Coordinates of N, CA and C and ligand atoms in Angstrom, one line a residue:
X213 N -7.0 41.0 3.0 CA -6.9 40.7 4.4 C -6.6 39.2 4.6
X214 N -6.8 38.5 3.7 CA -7.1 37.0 3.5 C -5.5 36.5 3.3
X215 N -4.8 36.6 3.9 CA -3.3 36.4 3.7 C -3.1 35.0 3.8
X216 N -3.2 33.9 4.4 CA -2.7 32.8 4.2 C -3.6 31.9 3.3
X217 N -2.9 30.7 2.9 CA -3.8 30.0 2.3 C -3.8 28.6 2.8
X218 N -4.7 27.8 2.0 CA -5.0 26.7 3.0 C -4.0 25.3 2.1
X219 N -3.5 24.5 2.8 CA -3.3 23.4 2.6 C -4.3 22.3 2.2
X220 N -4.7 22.0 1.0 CA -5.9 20.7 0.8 C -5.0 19.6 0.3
X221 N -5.1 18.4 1.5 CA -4.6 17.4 0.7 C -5.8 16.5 0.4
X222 N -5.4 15.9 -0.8 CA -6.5 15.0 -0.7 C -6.3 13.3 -1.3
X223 N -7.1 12.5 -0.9 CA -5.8 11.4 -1.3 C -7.8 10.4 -1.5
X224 N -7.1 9.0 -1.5 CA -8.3 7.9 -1.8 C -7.9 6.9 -2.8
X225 N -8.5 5.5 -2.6 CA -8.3 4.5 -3.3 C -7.9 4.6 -4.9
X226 N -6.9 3.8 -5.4 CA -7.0 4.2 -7.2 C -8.2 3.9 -7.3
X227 N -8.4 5.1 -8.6 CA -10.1 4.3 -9.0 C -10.9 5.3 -8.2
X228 N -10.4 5.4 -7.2 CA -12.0 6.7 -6.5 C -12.1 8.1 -7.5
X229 N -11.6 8.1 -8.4 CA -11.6 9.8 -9.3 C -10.7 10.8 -8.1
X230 N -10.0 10.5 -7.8 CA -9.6 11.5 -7.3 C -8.8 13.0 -8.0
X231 N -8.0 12.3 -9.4 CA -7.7 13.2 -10.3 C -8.5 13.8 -10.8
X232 N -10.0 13.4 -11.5 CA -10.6 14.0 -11.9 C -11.8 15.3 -11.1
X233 N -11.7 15.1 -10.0 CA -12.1 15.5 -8.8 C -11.3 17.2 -8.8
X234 N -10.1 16.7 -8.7 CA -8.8 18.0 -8.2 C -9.0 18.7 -9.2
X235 N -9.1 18.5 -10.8 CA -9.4 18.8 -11.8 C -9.6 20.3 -12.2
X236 N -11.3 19.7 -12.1 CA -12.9 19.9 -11.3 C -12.3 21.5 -10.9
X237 N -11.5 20.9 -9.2 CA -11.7 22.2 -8.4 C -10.6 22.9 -9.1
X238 N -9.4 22.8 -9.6 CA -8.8 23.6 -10.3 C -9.4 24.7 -11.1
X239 N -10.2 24.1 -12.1 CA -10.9 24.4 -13.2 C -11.9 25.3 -12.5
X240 N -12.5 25.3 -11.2 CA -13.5 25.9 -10.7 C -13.1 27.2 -10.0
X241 N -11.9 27.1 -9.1 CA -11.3 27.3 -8.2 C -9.9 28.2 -8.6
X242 N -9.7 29.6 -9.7 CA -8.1 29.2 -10.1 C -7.0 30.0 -9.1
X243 N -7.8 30.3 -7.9 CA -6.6 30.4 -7.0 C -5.9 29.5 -6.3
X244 N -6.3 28.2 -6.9 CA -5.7 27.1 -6.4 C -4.5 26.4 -6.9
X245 N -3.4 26.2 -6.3 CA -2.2 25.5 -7.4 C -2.5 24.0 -7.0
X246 N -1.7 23.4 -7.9 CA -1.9 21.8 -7.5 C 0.1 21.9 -7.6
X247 N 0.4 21.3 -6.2 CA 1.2 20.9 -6.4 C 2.3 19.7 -7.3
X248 N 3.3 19.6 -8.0 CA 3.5 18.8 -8.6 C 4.1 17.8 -8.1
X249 N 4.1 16.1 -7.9 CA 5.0 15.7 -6.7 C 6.4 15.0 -8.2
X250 N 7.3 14.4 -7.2 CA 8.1 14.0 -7.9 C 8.0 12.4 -7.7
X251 N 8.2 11.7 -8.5 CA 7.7 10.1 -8.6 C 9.4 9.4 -9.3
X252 N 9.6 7.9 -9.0 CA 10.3 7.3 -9.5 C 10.0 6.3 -10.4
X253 N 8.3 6.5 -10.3 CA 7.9 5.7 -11.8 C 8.0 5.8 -12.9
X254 N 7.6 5.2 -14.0 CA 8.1 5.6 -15.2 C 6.9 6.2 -15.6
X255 N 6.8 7.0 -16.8 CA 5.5 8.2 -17.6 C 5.0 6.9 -17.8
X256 N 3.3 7.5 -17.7 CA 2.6 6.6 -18.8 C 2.6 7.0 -19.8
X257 N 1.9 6.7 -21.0 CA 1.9 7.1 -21.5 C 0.6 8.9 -22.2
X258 N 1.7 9.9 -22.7 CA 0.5 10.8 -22.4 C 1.2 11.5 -21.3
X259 N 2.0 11.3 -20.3 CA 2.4 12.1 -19.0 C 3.5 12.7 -19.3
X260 N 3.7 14.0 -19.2 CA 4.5 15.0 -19.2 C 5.9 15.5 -17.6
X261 N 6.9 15.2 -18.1 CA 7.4 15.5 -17.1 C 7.2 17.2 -16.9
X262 N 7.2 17.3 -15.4 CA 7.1 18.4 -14.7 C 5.7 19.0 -15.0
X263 N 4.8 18.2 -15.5 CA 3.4 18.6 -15.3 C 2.5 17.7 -14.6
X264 N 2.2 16.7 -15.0 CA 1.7 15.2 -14.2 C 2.9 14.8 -13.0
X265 N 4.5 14.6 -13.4 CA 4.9 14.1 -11.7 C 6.5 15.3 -12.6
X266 N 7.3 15.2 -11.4 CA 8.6 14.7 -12.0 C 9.4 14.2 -12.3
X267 N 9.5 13.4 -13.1 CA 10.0 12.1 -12.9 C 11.2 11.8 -12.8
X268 N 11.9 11.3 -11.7 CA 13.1 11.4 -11.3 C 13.7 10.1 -11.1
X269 N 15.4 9.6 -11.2 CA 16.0 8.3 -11.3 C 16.0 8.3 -9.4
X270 N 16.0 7.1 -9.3 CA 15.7 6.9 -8.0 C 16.8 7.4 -7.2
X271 N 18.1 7.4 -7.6 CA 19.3 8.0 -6.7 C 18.9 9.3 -6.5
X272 N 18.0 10.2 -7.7 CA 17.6 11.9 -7.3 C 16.8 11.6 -5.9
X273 N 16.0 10.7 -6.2 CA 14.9 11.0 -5.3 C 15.2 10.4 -3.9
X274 N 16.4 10.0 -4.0 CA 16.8 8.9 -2.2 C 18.1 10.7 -1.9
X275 N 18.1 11.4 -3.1 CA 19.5 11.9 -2.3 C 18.8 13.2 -1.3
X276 N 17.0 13.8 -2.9 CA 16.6 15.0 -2.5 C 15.7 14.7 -0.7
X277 N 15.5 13.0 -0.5 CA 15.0 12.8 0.9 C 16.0 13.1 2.2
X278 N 17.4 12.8 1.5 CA 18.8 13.2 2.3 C 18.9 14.5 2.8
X279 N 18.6 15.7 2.1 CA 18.5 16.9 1.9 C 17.2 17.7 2.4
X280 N 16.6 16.6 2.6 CA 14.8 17.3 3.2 C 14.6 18.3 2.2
X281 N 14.9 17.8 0.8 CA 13.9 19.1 -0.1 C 12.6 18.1 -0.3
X282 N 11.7 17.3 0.7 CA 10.8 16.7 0.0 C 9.7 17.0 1.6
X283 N 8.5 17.5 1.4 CA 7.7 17.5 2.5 C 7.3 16.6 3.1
X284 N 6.6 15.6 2.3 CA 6.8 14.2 2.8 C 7.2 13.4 1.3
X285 N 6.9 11.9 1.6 CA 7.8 11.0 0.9 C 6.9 9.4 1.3
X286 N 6.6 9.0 0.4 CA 5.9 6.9 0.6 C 6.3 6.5 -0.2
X287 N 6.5 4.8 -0.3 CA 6.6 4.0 -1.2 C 5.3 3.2 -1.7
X288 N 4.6 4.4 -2.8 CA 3.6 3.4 -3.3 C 3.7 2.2 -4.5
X289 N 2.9 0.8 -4.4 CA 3.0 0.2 -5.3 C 4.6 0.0 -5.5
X290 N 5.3 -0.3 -4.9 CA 6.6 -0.3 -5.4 C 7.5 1.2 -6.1
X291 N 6.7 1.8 -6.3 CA 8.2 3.3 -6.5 C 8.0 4.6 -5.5
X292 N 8.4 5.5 -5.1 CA 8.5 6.6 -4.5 C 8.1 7.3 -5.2
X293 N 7.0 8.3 -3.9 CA 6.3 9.5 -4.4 C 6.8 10.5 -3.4
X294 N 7.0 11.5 -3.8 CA 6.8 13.0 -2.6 C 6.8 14.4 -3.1
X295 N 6.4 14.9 -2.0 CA 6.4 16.3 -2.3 C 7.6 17.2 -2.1
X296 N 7.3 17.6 -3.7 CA 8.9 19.2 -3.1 C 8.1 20.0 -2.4
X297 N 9.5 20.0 -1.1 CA 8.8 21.0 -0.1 C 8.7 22.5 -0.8
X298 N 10.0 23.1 -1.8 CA 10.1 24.1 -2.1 C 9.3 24.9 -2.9
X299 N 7.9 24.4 -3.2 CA 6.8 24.7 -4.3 C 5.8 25.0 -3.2
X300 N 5.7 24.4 -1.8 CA 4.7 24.3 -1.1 C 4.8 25.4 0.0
X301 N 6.3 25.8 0.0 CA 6.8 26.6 0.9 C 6.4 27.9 0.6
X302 N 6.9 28.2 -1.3 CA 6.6 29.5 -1.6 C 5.5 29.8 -1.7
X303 N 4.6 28.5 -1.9 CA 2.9 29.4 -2.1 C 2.5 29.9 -0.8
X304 N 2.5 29.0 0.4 CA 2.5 29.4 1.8 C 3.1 31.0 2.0
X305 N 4.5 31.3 1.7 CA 4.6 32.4 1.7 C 3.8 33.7 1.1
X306 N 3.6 33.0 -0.6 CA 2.5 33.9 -1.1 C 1.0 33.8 -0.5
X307 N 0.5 33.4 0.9 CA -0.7 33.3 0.7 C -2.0 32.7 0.0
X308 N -1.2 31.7 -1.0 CA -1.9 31.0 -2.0 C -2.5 29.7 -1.5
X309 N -3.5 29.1 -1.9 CA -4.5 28.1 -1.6 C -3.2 26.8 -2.5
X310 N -3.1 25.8 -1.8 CA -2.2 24.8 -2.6 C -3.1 23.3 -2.0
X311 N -3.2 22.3 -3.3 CA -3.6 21.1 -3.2 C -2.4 20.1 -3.5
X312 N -2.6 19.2 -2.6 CA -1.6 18.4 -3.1 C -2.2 16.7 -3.2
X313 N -2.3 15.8 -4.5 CA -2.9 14.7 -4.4 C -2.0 13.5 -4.2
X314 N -2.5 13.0 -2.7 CA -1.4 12.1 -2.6 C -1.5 11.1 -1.8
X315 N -0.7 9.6 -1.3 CA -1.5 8.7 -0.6 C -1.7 8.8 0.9
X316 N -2.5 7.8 1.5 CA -2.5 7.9 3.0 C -1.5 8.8 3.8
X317 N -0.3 7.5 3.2 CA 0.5 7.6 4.2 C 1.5 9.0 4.1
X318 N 1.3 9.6 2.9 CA 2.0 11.1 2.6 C 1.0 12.0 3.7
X319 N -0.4 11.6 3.0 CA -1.4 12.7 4.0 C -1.0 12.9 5.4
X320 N -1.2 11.5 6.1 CA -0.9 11.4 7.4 C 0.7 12.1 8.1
X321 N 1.4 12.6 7.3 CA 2.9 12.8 7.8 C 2.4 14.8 7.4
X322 N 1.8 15.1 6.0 CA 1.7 16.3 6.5 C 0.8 16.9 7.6
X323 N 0.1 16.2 7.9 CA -0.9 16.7 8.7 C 0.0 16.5 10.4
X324 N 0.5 15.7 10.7 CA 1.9 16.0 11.9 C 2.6 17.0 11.4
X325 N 3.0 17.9 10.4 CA 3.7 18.6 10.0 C 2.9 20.0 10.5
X326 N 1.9 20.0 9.1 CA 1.0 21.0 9.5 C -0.4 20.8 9.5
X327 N -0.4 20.6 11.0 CA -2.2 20.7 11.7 C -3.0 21.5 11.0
X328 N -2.8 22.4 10.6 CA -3.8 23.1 9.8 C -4.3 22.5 8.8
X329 N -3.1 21.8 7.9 CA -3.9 21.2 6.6 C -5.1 20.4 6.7
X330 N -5.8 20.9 5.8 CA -7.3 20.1 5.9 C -7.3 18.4 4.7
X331 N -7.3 17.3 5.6 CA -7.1 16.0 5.0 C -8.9 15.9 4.1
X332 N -8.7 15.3 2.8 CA -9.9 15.2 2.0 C -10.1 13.8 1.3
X333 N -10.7 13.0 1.9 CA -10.3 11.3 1.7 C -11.7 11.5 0.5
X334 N -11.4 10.9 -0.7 CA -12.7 10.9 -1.7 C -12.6 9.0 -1.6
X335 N -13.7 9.0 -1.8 CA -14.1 7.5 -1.4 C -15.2 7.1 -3.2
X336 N -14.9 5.8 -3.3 CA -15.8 5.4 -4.3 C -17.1 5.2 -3.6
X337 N -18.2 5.2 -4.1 CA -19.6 4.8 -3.3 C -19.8 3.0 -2.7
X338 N -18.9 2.6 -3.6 CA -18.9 0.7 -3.0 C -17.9 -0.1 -3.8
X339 N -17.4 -1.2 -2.8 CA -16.5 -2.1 -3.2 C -16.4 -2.3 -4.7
X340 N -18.1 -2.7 -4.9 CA -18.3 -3.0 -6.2 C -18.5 -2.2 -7.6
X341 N -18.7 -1.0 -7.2 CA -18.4 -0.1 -7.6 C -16.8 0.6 -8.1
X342 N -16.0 0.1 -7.3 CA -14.9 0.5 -7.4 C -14.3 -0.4 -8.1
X343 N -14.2 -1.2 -8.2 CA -13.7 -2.9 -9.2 C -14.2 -2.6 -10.4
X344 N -15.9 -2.4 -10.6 CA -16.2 -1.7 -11.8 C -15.3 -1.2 -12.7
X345 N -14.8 0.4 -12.1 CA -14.2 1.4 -12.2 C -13.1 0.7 -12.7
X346 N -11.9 0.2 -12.1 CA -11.1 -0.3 -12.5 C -10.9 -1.3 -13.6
X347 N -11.9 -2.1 -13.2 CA -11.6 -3.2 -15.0 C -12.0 -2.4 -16.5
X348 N -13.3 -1.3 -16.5 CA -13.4 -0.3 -17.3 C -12.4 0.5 -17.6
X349 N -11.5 0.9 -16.5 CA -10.3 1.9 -17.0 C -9.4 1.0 -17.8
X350 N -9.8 -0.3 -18.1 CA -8.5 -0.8 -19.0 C -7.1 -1.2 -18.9
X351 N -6.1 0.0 -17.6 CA -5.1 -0.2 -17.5 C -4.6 -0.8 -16.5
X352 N -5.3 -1.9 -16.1 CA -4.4 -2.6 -15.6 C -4.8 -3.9 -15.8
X353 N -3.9 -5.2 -14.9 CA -4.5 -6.7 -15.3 C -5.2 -6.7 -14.0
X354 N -6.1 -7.7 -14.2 CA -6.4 -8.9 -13.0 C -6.2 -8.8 -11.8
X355 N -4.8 -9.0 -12.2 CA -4.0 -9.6 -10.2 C -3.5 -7.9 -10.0
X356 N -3.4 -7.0 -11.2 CA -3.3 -5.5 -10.2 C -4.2 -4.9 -9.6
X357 N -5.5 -5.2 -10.1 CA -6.8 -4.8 -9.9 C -7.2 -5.0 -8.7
X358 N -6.5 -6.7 -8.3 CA -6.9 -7.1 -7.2 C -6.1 -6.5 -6.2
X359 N -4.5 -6.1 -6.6 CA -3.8 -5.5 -5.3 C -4.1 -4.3 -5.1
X360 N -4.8 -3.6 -5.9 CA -5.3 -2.3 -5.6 C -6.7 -2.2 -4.6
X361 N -7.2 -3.5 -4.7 CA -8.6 -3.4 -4.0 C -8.1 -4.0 -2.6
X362 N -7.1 -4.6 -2.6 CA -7.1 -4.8 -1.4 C -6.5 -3.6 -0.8
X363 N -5.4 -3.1 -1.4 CA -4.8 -1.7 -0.8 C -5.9 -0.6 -0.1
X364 N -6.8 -0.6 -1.0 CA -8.1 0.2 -1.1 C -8.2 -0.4 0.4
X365 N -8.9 -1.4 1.0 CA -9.5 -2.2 1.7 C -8.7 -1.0 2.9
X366 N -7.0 -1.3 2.6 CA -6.2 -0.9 4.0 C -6.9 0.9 4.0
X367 N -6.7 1.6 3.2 CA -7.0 2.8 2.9 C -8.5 3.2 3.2
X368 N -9.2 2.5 3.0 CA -10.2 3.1 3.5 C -10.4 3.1 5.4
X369 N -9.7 2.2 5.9 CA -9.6 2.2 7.2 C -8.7 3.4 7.7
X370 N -8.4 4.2 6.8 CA -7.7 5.5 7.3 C -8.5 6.6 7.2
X371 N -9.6 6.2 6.3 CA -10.4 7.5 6.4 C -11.0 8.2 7.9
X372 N -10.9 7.5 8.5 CA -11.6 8.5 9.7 C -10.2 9.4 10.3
X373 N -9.1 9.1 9.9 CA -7.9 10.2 10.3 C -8.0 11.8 9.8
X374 N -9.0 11.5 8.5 CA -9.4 12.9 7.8 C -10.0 13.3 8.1
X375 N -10.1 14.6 7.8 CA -10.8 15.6 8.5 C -12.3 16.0 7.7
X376 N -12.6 15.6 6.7 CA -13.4 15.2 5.6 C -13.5 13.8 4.6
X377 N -15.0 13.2 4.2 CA -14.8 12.0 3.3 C -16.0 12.6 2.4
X378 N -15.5 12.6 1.5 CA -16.4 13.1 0.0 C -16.6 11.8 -0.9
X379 N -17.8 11.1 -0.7 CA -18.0 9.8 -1.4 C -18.2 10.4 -3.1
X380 N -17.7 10.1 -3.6 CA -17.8 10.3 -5.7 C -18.5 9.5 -6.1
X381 N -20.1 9.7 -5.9 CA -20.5 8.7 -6.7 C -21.1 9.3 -7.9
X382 N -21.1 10.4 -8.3 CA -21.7 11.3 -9.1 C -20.5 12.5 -9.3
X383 N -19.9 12.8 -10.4 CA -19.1 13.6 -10.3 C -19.4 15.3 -10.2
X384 N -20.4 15.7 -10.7 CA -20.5 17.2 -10.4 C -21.3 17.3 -8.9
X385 N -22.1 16.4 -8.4 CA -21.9 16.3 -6.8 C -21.1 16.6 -6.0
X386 N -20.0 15.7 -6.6 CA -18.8 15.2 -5.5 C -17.5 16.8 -5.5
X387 N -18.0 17.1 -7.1 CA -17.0 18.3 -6.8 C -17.4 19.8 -6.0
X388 N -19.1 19.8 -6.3 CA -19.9 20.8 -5.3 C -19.5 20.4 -3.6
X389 N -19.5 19.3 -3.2 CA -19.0 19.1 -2.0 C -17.4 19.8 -1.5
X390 N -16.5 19.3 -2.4 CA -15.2 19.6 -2.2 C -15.2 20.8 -2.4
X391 N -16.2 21.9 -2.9 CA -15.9 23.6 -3.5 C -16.3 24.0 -1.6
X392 N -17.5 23.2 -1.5 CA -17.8 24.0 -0.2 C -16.9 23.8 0.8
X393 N -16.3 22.5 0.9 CA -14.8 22.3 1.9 C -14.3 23.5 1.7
X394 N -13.9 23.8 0.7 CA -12.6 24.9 0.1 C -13.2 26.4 0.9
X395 N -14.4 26.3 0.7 CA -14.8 27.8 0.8 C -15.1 27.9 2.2
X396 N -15.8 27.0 3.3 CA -16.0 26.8 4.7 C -14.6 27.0 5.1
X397 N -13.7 26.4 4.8 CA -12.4 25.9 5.4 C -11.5 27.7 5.3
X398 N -11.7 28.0 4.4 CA -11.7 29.7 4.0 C -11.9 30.6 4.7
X399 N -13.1 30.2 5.6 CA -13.8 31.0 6.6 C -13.7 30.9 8.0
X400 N -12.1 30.2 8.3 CA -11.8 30.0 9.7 C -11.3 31.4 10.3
X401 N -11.6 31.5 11.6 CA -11.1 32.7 11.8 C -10.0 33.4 12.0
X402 N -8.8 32.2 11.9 CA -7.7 32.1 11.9 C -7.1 32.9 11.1
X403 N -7.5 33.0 9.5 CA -7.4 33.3 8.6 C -7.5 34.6 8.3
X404 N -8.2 35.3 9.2 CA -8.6 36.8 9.1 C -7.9 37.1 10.3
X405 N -6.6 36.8 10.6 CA -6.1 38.0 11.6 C -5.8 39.4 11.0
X406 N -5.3 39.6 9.5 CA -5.2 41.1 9.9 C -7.1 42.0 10.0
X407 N -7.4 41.2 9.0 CA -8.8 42.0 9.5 C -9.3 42.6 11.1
X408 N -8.8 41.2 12.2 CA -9.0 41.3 13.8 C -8.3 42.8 13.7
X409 N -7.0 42.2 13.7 CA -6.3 43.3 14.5 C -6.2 44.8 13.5
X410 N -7.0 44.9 12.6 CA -7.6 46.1 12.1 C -8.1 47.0 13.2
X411 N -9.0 45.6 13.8 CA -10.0 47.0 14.7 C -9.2 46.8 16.2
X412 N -8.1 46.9 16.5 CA -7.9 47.4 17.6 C -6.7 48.2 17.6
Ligands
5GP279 P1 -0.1 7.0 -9.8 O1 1.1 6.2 -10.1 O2 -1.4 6.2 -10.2 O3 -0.1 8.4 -10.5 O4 -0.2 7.3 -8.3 C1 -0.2 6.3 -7.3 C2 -0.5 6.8 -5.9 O5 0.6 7.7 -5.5 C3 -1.8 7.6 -5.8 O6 -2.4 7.2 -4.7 C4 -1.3 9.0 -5.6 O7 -2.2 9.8 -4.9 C5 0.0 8.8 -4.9 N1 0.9 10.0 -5.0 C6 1.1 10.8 -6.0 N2 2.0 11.7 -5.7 C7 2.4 11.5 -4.4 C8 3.2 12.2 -3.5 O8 3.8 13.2 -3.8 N3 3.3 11.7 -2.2 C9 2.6 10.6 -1.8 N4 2.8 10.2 -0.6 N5 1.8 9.9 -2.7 C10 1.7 10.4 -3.9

């Protein structure tokens, strides 16, 4: 009876776990797809095209924006990210639950798109906390660490646009929080129309 599924986007500063978070609910959750977005950055290393992004020459990715095959579309950090609308379209059709991890400004354009989607801002527990996080992860310098913290700074001033903030300061916490989103958010009544119009 549960025919549609839900939109989860979920976005948050580098460094907030947000990957390992989506993970989490994947691993927990397997009715869930994670959308794959397409990026004009280059792999890191270890990243697989068409399973981490897909990685596309920047003329693909300015022609497929021409074309509207992309749901939305930002320029982070200097390269382009977006979503193929055509992965997001068919799960919708199939009634499938789809996550899509991605920045502010992508969240904020689906959510004008579709109201329904439920926005999921994961937040580090503190400034200093989060700088931690990042000089430990190794991969980056100095002065990136710092443009990320400031980005951070702009980004967290968008969290009250969402519709949810899941602070990560403990990871099997933070992913018990984000299960119950999934599952409350499940239980809208919107969701059970054929069940309604069963009984009349
Ligand atoms: P990274 O290069 O570290 O994988 O990702 C950089 C940022 O781009 C992250 O904040 C990530 O959430 C965001 N991002 C990844 N895919 C998309 C996408 O399809 N659309 C938008 N708007 N942002 C994305």
């Amino acid at each position: 009876m549960n025919k549609k599924g839900i939109l989860l986007v979920i976005s948050g500063p580098s460094g907030a776990g947000k990957g390992t978070l989506c993970q989490a609910l994947l691993n927990e959750e397997q009715s869930i797809f994670l959308s794959i977005s397409a990026t004009t950055r280059p792999p890191r290393a270890g990243e697989v095209d068409g399973v981490h992004y897909h990685f596309l020459d920047k003329d693909i990715f300015e022609q497929m924006i021409k074309r509207d095959q992309l749901l939305e579309w930002a320029e982070v950090y200097g390269n382009y990210y977006g979503t193929p609308v055509q992965f997001v379209r068919e799960m919708q059709e199939q009634g499938r639950d789809v996550i899509l991890e991605i920045d502010t400004q992508g969240a904020l354009q689906v959510k004008k798109k579709f109201p329904l989607a439920v926005l999921v801002f994961i937040a580090p527990p503190s400034r200093k906390t989060l700088r931690e996080r990042l000089v430990s992860r190794g991969t980056d310098a100095p002065a990136e660490i710092e443009r990320r913290l400031s980005c951070a700074a702009v980004e967290m001033t968008l969290a009250l646009k969402y519709d949810y903030l899941v602070v990560n300061d403990e990871i099997n916490r933070a992913v018990v929080k984000l299960l119950s989103i999934v599952r409350a958010e499940k239980c809208r009544p919107g969701f059970f129309e054929g069940l309604i119009r069963d009984f009349s």
